[in-house]
Every structure is written in structure tokens, then in C-alpha cells.
Amino acid sequence: MGTYPVKAFGTEAADAALKLLEIERRTVKPNDVAIDILFCGVCHSDLHTARNEWHHTVYPNVPGHEIVGRVREVGADVTKFKVGDLAAVGCMVDSCRECEQCKQGSEQYCEKGNIQTYNSPDKHLNKQTFGGYSAAIVVDEDFVLHVPKNLDLAATAPLLCAGVTTWSPLKHWKVGPGQKVGIVGIGGLGHMGVKFAKAMGAHVVVITTSASKVEDAKRLGADEVILSTDESQMAANSNTLHFILDCVSAQHDVNAYLKLLKVDGTLALVGAPEHPLPIAPFSLIPARKNFAGSTIGSIEETQEMLDFCGEHNITSDIELINMQDINTAYDRLLSGQVKYRFVIDMASLKN
Ligand code: NAP
Ligand code: ZN
Ligand code: ZN
């Protein structure tokens, strides 16, 4: 199979800084779309993976799964994209396409494991997949999304992970009018969760550890804000929420948040800290509460979410950075100093 070299940023070890690397991309196959990457969001999963916090990173690792770009070349059988189109790629680039989940359009739950945009086995090149911290990417057209033309492109990139990862569970648990919905952890995912829950008609309650986000959360669409470090505020709000979306990246006491749920309420985890999160039996039993999880979203849901964002003019609140600033950006992400998503301007990779 033909390949060509592409500039990228990645890391060769858990404790090494990200640096300029050269990777290979495949020449287009009949169903492939080759995309010049314009912008790539910086997800906390990139940091977890680069630093091997989930204990399965294969090095070298090139993170990045919030990709927006322009189509440079299409394979002979491609029908959905043409050269010059805007295109986007999220967290998946393939799946088995044969299992029950794939057949019903839930590729993210592929029973054989979906092929992620980075750090998954690449069946074409016999290596790991490499993500969007790179100048270009080649992806099967079935896993490429259309970008609404009216949205700011850089602020659209985070929709490809932070957007769909919050959209999918809010839809699955039928969040809407008449419901009080809590969003815990107002980072890249959480701030999109607030915007979507509000747009779906719910009464939105932000639960944050950051006093500096209390006022801002209202601007994002929150009806109420609970500062979780204030025990009296937490106690005053026990048994009030129908649903909670937990978007926290670090170790935290889930039991404290479960107390906020009403009878039969669900707390769905999308945040994925490194270590187990202990649950006390009596956090669930006395009020028949549910502790659940959710991963990203299907390709169909991702397109539905992007189209919804186009219609309702919804994008992420971002800070644009150069590729060379990624290591400082990771440090700031860890200390919660980003409102609310870093996005890399990929033009900086050419410098
Ligand atoms: P992020 O921007 O760093 O946001 C994480 C937020 O968590 C912070 O802004 C902070 O919000 C809160 N937080 C941090 N430390 C905390 C602590 N010790 N206790 C309580 N809250 C704390 O990260 P992200 O990119 O949104 O990602 C969030 C998590 O979701 C990561 O673990 C990521 O890997 C995971 N993720 C999962 C999926 C999936 O498919 N399930 C997809 C993407 C990402 P406040 O300042 O408001 O407290
Ligand atoms: Zn992500
Ligand atoms: Zn499958």
C-alpha cells in the first residue's frame, strides 16, 4: 500500500513532552477521503492517552479527535464528499460493520471495539492509528462528517468529541422540558452539556468546583449553579435532579453527586478518570438510583448534532493555540485553566 509522510505532533513515552514527528498516511483507497486539517480540539482524553493514564497507549502516540478540515482528495468510489468540501472527523475512523451494534448504527458500541481515531490498531498500515494533531488524515467516507457552513470552523472542532459525547447521553436519557438536569464539571465536555441540555428545554443545574465559573455558567445557559465545595449548597439540593451528566476528568466522590438525584434518577458518567470510583451501596439502594456510563456517539448522532448546531448557531467557547504550545496547554488543562476548550490552529504546524 502506498503511503506519504505527514507532519504531526505526538509523544514517544508517557513522561515525554509532545514534539514534532513525521508519520505516514495511506494514499486514498476507493472509499477514502483525504483531509487537510485546519483545526483540532484538545480533549482531556488526548492528555489521558498521551500520558498513558488508561494504561493501553502504544507509542509513538499522536492524539487529536476533534478534527475539522478541507477535502484534498477523494477515492474513486466516494459519493458523499468532493474536493474542496469542508469535512470533520471525530473519535472513530472505522468499526466491524457486521455486529448487532454496527448494523443498528451504534458503531461506538461495536462489539469488536470501534477503531478510534488514535491509539487503535490501523488495519491499513499495521500500526496504531494517528490522530488530528497532524497536517492531514485519510478516513473512510462513512466515518467523515459534513460541517455546517455557517459556523466558525475553529469553534466547531470540539463538537466532534465534546459535543457528541454530551449530546448522545442527553438524548438517550430523554432530557427535556420538565426535567432538572445536573451537569458536573464545566470543562470542554461540561460546557457543551450545559448548552445542549438548555437547548433541549431542560432546567439546567451546573455543579462545579470552580468559584470562577459560577457567573459564567449562567452565560452558558445554566438556570442554577451549585458550588460543590460548599457542603451546605450540596445538602440544600439533595433529591432534586432527574438526571446528572458527570464530565469530571479527575478522581472525585461520585456518592456526593448521587445524593442530588431524585428517586429513579440516573447519573451517567462520561468523564473517565484513571482510577476506580467507589460507590456506596446506599447511594443507590434507598431511592432506586442508576449509575451509568456512555461513550461518544454514533456517526448518525454526530451528524444530527452538527446539523442541530448549524440550525441553532451553537459552537464551543474556545481558546485558539499554536501546535507548539500543546505542552503548556496540557498543563493548563490539568489545572482547570481553560474556558472551555483549546483548539489548535493547524496552520502553525507548517512553521
Ligand atoms: P476538561 O476540559 O479538563 O474538564 C474537566 C472538568 O472536570 C474540569 O473543568 C473541572 O470542572 C472538573 N474537575 C476537574 N478536577 C476535578 C475534581 N478533582 N473534582 C471534581 N471536578 C473536577 O476535560 P474534558 O475534555 O471535558 O473531558 C472530561 C472527561 O471526559 C475526561 O476524563 C475525558 O477523558 C472524558 N471523555 C470521555 C468521553 C466518553 O466518550 N465517555 C469522551 C470525551 C472525553 P469544574 O471546574 O467545573 O469543577
Ligand atoms: Zn475526546
Ligand atoms: Zn461492530
Coordinates of C-alpha atoms and ligand atoms in Angstrom, one line a residue:
M1 CA 0.0 0.0 0.0
G2 CA 1.2 3.5 -0.8
T3 CA 2.0 6.0 1.9
Y4 CA 3.2 9.5 2.2
P5 CA 4.8 11.5 5.0
V6 CA 2.8 14.0 7.1
K7 CA 3.9 16.4 9.8
A8 CA 2.4 15.6 13.2
F9 CA 2.8 16.3 17.0
G10 CA 3.0 13.4 19.3
T11 CA 4.9 11.7 22.1
E12 CA 7.1 8.7 22.4
A13 CA 6.6 8.0 26.1
A14 CA 4.2 8.7 28.9
D15 CA 6.6 11.1 30.6
A16 CA 7.9 12.8 27.5
A17 CA 6.7 16.1 26.0
L18 CA 4.8 16.2 22.7
K19 CA 7.1 17.1 19.8
L20 CA 7.2 17.3 16.0
L21 CA 7.1 13.8 14.5
E22 CA 6.8 12.5 10.9
I23 CA 4.0 10.0 10.4
E24 CA 2.7 8.1 7.3
R25 CA -0.8 8.4 5.8
R26 CA -2.1 5.9 3.3
T27 CA -2.7 7.0 -0.3
V28 CA -6.5 7.1 -0.8
K29 CA -8.3 3.8 -1.4
P30 CA -11.6 3.8 -3.3
N31 CA -13.8 4.8 -0.3
D32 CA -11.3 7.2 1.3
V33 CA -11.3 10.9 1.8
A34 CA -8.0 12.7 2.4
I35 CA -8.5 15.8 4.5
D36 CA -6.1 18.7 5.1
I37 CA -6.6 19.5 8.8
L38 CA -7.4 23.1 9.6
F39 CA -8.3 22.9 13.3
C40 CA -8.1 20.2 16.0
G41 CA -9.6 20.5 19.5
V42 CA -7.7 19.4 22.6
C43 CA -9.7 16.8 24.6
H44 CA -8.8 15.6 28.1
S45 CA -8.8 12.1 26.6
D46 CA -5.8 13.2 24.5
L47 CA -3.9 14.0 27.7
H48 CA -5.0 10.8 29.4
T49 CA -3.8 8.8 26.4
A50 CA -0.5 10.7 25.8
R51 CA 0.4 10.1 29.4
N52 CA -0.8 6.5 29.4
E53 CA -3.3 7.2 32.3
W54 CA -5.6 4.5 30.8
H55 CA -2.7 2.0 30.6
H56 CA -3.1 1.0 27.0
T57 CA -1.2 3.6 25.0
V58 CA 1.1 2.3 22.2
Y59 CA 3.9 4.8 21.4
P60 CA 4.5 6.8 19.4
N61 CA 1.1 8.4 20.1
V62 CA -0.4 11.2 18.0
P63 CA -3.6 12.4 19.8
G64 CA -6.5 14.5 18.5
H65 CA -10.1 13.5 17.6
E66 CA -11.9 16.9 17.2
I67 CA -10.9 17.4 13.5
V68 CA -12.2 20.0 11.0
G69 CA -10.6 20.4 7.6
R70 CA -11.0 20.6 3.9
V71 CA -11.1 17.6 1.5
R72 CA -7.9 17.5 -0.7
E73 CA -8.6 14.2 -2.5
V74 CA -11.3 11.5 -2.7
G75 CA -11.1 7.9 -3.8
A76 CA -12.8 6.6 -6.9
D77 CA -16.0 5.3 -5.2
V78 CA -16.6 8.2 -2.8
T79 CA -20.0 9.7 -3.2
K80 CA -20.6 11.9 -0.1
F81 CA -17.6 14.3 -0.5
K82 CA -15.8 16.2 -3.2
V83 CA -12.5 18.0 -3.3
G84 CA -12.8 21.4 -1.6
D85 CA -15.6 20.4 0.8
L86 CA -15.4 21.1 4.5
A87 CA -15.2 17.8 6.4
A88 CA -14.9 16.6 10.0
V89 CA -13.7 13.6 11.8
G90 CA -14.4 12.6 15.5
C91 CA -13.3 9.8 17.7
M92 CA -13.9 6.9 15.4
V93 CA -12.5 6.0 11.9
D94 CA -14.0 2.5 11.5
S95 CA -15.8 -0.4 13.1
C96 CA -16.5 -4.0 12.2
R97 CA -19.8 -3.0 10.4
E98 CA -21.2 -6.6 11.0
C99 CA -22.1 -6.9 14.6
E100 CA -25.6 -6.1 16.1
Q101 CA -24.5 -2.7 17.3
C102 CA -22.9 -1.7 14.0
K103 CA -25.9 -2.9 12.0
Q104 CA -28.2 -0.8 14.0
G105 CA -26.0 2.3 13.6
S106 CA -24.4 2.3 17.0
E107 CA -20.8 1.9 15.8
Q108 CA -19.4 3.4 19.0
Y109 CA -20.6 0.3 20.8
C110 CA -19.2 -2.1 18.1
E111 CA -19.0 -5.5 19.8
K112 CA -15.5 -6.0 18.4
G113 CA -14.5 -2.5 19.6
N114 CA -14.7 0.6 17.3
I115 CA -11.5 1.7 15.6
Q116 CA -10.6 5.0 17.3
T117 CA -9.0 7.9 15.5
Y118 CA -5.8 7.5 17.5
N119 CA -4.2 4.6 19.5
S120 CA -6.3 1.8 17.8
P121 CA -4.9 -0.9 15.5
D122 CA -4.7 0.5 12.0
K123 CA -5.7 -2.3 9.7
H124 CA -4.4 -0.5 6.6
L125 CA -0.9 0.3 7.8
N126 CA -0.4 -2.4 10.5
K127 CA 0.4 0.3 13.1
Q128 CA -1.6 2.3 15.6
T129 CA -3.9 5.0 14.2
F130 CA -2.6 8.6 14.5
G131 CA -5.0 11.4 15.3
G132 CA -5.6 15.0 14.4
Y133 CA -2.5 16.8 15.8
S134 CA -1.3 16.5 12.2
A135 CA -1.4 18.2 8.8
A136 CA -3.7 15.6 7.2
I137 CA -5.7 12.5 7.7
V138 CA -7.2 9.8 5.5
V139 CA -10.5 8.3 6.6
D140 CA -13.2 6.0 5.0
E141 CA -16.0 8.3 3.9
D142 CA -18.6 6.5 6.1
F143 CA -16.7 8.0 9.2
V144 CA -16.4 11.5 7.8
L145 CA -19.0 14.2 8.8
H146 CA -20.4 17.2 6.9
V147 CA -19.7 20.6 8.6
P148 CA -22.5 23.3 8.7
K149 CA -21.3 26.2 6.5
N150 CA -22.5 29.0 8.9
L151 CA -20.4 28.1 11.9
D152 CA -16.9 29.3 13.0
L153 CA -14.7 26.5 12.0
A154 CA -12.3 26.5 14.9
A155 CA -15.2 26.6 17.4
T156 CA -16.9 23.7 15.5
A157 CA -13.9 21.3 16.1
P158 CA -14.8 20.5 19.7
L159 CA -18.3 19.4 18.7
L160 CA -16.7 16.3 17.2
C161 CA -16.0 14.8 20.7
A162 CA -17.1 17.1 23.5
G163 CA -20.2 17.9 21.5
V164 CA -21.4 14.4 20.6
T165 CA -20.3 12.9 23.9
T166 CA -22.7 15.1 25.8
W167 CA -25.4 15.2 23.1
S168 CA -25.7 11.4 22.9
P169 CA -26.5 10.6 26.6
L170 CA -28.7 13.7 27.0
K171 CA -30.8 12.3 24.0
H172 CA -30.6 8.7 25.3
W173 CA -31.9 9.6 28.7
K174 CA -34.6 11.8 27.0
V175 CA -33.6 15.0 28.7
G176 CA -36.1 17.8 28.0
P177 CA -38.8 20.1 29.4
G178 CA -40.0 19.4 32.9
Q179 CA -36.7 17.9 33.9
K180 CA -34.0 19.2 36.2
V181 CA -30.6 18.2 34.8
G182 CA -27.3 18.5 36.5
I183 CA -24.0 18.9 34.6
V184 CA -20.9 18.2 36.8
G185 CA -17.5 19.5 35.7
I186 CA -17.6 22.5 33.4
G187 CA -14.7 21.8 31.1
G188 CA -14.8 21.0 27.3
L189 CA -17.5 18.4 27.7
G190 CA -19.4 20.0 30.5
H191 CA -19.8 23.4 28.9
M192 CA -21.3 21.7 25.8
G193 CA -23.5 19.6 28.1
V194 CA -24.9 22.9 29.5
K195 CA -25.6 24.4 26.1
F196 CA -27.3 21.2 24.8
A197 CA -29.4 20.5 27.9
K198 CA -30.6 24.1 27.8
A199 CA -31.4 23.8 24.0
M200 CA -33.3 20.6 24.7
G201 CA -35.6 22.5 27.1
A202 CA -34.4 21.2 30.5
H203 CA -33.9 23.2 33.7
V204 CA -30.1 23.1 33.9
V205 CA -28.1 23.0 37.1
V206 CA -24.3 23.3 36.9
I207 CA -22.3 21.7 39.6
T208 CA -18.8 23.0 39.7
T209 CA -15.7 23.0 41.9
S210 CA -14.7 26.4 40.5
A211 CA -16.0 29.6 42.1
S212 CA -14.7 31.4 38.9
K213 CA -17.2 29.5 36.8
V214 CA -20.4 30.3 38.8
E215 CA -21.3 33.5 36.8
D216 CA -20.0 32.2 33.5
A217 CA -22.2 29.1 33.8
K218 CA -25.3 31.3 33.7
R219 CA -24.0 32.9 30.5
L220 CA -23.6 29.3 29.1
G221 CA -27.2 28.6 29.9
A222 CA -27.4 27.3 33.5
D223 CA -30.6 28.2 35.4
E224 CA -28.8 27.4 38.7
V225 CA -25.3 26.8 39.9
I226 CA -24.1 24.7 42.8
L227 CA -20.6 25.2 44.1
S228 CA -19.8 21.6 45.1
T229 CA -17.1 22.5 47.5
D230 CA -19.8 24.2 49.7
E231 CA -21.4 21.4 51.7
S232 CA -24.4 23.5 52.6
Q233 CA -25.2 24.2 48.9
M234 CA -24.9 20.4 48.2
A235 CA -27.1 19.5 51.1
A236 CA -29.8 22.1 50.1
N237 CA -30.0 20.5 46.7
S238 CA -30.3 16.8 47.7
N239 CA -33.1 14.8 45.9
T240 CA -33.7 17.5 43.3
L241 CA -32.4 16.3 40.0
H242 CA -33.8 13.8 37.4
F243 CA -30.5 13.2 35.6
I244 CA -26.9 14.1 36.1
L245 CA -24.1 14.0 33.4
D246 CA -20.8 13.6 35.1
C247 CA -18.0 15.1 33.0
V248 CA -15.2 15.1 35.5
S249 CA -11.7 14.1 34.4
A250 CA -10.1 13.6 37.8
Q251 CA -10.8 11.5 40.9
H252 CA -14.0 12.6 42.7
D253 CA -16.6 11.3 45.2
V254 CA -19.5 10.2 43.0
N255 CA -21.6 9.4 46.1
A256 CA -21.8 13.2 46.9
Y257 CA -23.4 13.8 43.5
L258 CA -25.7 10.7 43.6
K259 CA -27.3 12.4 46.7
L260 CA -28.6 15.1 44.4
L261 CA -30.7 12.7 42.4
K262 CA -34.4 12.1 42.9
V263 CA -35.9 8.6 43.1
D264 CA -35.2 6.6 39.9
G265 CA -32.7 9.3 38.8
T266 CA -29.6 8.4 36.7
L267 CA -26.1 9.6 37.0
A268 CA -24.3 8.9 33.7
L269 CA -20.6 9.0 33.7
V270 CA -18.8 10.3 30.6
G271 CA -15.7 11.6 32.5
A272 CA -13.1 8.8 32.6
P273 CA -10.6 9.3 35.5
E274 CA -7.7 6.9 35.7
H275 CA -8.7 5.0 38.9
P276 CA -12.0 3.3 40.0
L277 CA -14.7 5.5 41.6
P278 CA -16.1 3.7 44.6
I279 CA -19.9 3.6 45.0
A280 CA -21.5 3.2 48.4
P281 CA -24.5 0.7 48.1
F282 CA -26.7 3.1 50.0
S283 CA -26.0 5.8 47.4
L284 CA -28.2 3.7 45.1
I285 CA -30.5 1.3 47.0
P286 CA -32.8 3.6 49.1
A287 CA -34.0 5.6 46.1
R288 CA -33.6 3.0 43.2
K289 CA -30.9 5.2 41.6
N290 CA -28.9 4.3 38.5
F291 CA -25.2 4.7 37.9
A292 CA -24.5 4.5 34.2
G293 CA -21.9 5.3 31.5
S294 CA -21.9 6.5 27.9
T295 CA -19.2 6.7 25.2
I296 CA -19.1 9.3 22.5
G297 CA -22.0 8.9 19.9
S298 CA -22.7 7.2 16.6
I299 CA -21.9 8.7 13.2
E300 CA -25.6 9.4 12.7
E301 CA -25.9 11.1 16.0
T302 CA -22.8 13.2 15.3
Q303 CA -24.2 14.4 12.0
E304 CA -27.6 15.1 13.7
M305 CA -25.8 17.1 16.4
L306 CA -23.7 19.1 13.9
D307 CA -26.8 19.9 11.9
F308 CA -28.6 21.0 15.1
C309 CA -25.6 23.2 16.0
G310 CA -25.8 24.8 12.5
E311 CA -29.5 25.5 12.9
H312 CA -29.2 26.9 16.4
N313 CA -25.8 28.6 16.0
I314 CA -24.2 26.6 18.7
T315 CA -20.4 26.2 18.9
S316 CA -17.8 25.8 21.7
D317 CA -16.2 28.5 23.7
I318 CA -12.5 28.2 22.6
E319 CA -9.0 29.5 23.0
L320 CA -7.0 29.1 19.8
I321 CA -3.4 27.9 20.3
N322 CA -0.4 27.1 18.1
M323 CA 0.7 23.4 17.8
Q324 CA 3.9 24.3 19.5
D325 CA 2.0 25.4 22.7
I326 CA 0.4 22.0 23.3
N327 CA 2.6 21.0 26.3
T328 CA 1.7 24.3 28.2
A329 CA -1.9 23.7 27.1
Y330 CA -1.9 20.2 28.7
D331 CA -0.6 21.8 32.0
R332 CA -3.3 24.4 31.9
L333 CA -6.0 21.7 31.1
L334 CA -4.9 19.8 34.2
S335 CA -5.2 22.8 36.5
G336 CA -8.6 23.7 35.0
Q337 CA -7.4 27.0 33.4
V338 CA -9.2 26.8 30.1
K339 CA -12.6 28.4 29.2
Y340 CA -13.5 26.0 27.8
R341 CA -11.7 24.2 25.0
F342 CA -8.2 24.7 23.5
V343 CA -8.3 24.4 19.7
I344 CA -5.1 24.0 17.7
D345 CA -4.7 26.2 14.6
M346 CA -3.1 23.6 12.3
A347 CA -1.6 26.3 10.1
S348 CA 1.0 26.7 12.9
L349 CA 2.3 23.1 12.2
K350 CA 3.7 24.4 8.9
N351 CA 6.0 26.9 10.6
Ligands
NAP1 P1 -11.7 19.1 31.0 O1 -11.9 20.2 30.0 O2 -10.4 19.1 31.6 O3 -12.9 19.3 32.1 C1 -12.9 18.5 33.2 C2 -13.6 19.3 34.3 O4 -13.7 18.4 35.5 C3 -12.9 20.5 34.9 O5 -13.1 21.6 34.1 C4 -13.5 20.6 36.3 O6 -14.7 21.3 36.2 C5 -13.8 19.2 36.7 N1 -12.8 18.7 37.6 C6 -11.5 18.6 37.5 N2 -10.9 18.0 38.6 C7 -12.0 17.8 39.4 C8 -12.1 17.2 40.7 N3 -11.0 16.8 41.4 N4 -13.3 17.1 41.3 C9 -14.4 17.5 40.7 N5 -14.4 18.1 39.4 C10 -13.2 18.2 38.8 O7 -11.9 17.7 30.4 P2 -12.9 17.2 29.1 O8 -12.1 17.3 27.9 O9 -14.2 17.9 29.2 O10 -13.1 15.7 29.5 C11 -13.7 15.3 30.7 C12 -13.5 13.8 30.9 O11 -14.3 13.1 30.0 C13 -12.1 13.3 30.7 O12 -11.9 12.2 31.7 C14 -12.2 12.7 29.3 O13 -11.2 11.7 29.1 C15 -13.6 12.1 29.3 N6 -14.1 11.9 28.0 C16 -15.0 10.8 27.9 C17 -15.6 10.6 26.7 C18 -16.6 9.5 26.5 O14 -16.8 9.0 25.4 N7 -17.1 9.0 27.6 C19 -15.3 11.4 25.6 C20 -14.5 12.5 25.7 C21 -13.9 12.7 27.0 P3 -15.2 22.4 37.3 O15 -14.1 23.4 37.3 O16 -16.5 22.9 36.8 O17 -15.3 21.7 38.6
ZN2 ZN -12.5 13.4 23.3
ZN3 ZN -19.3 -3.9 15.1

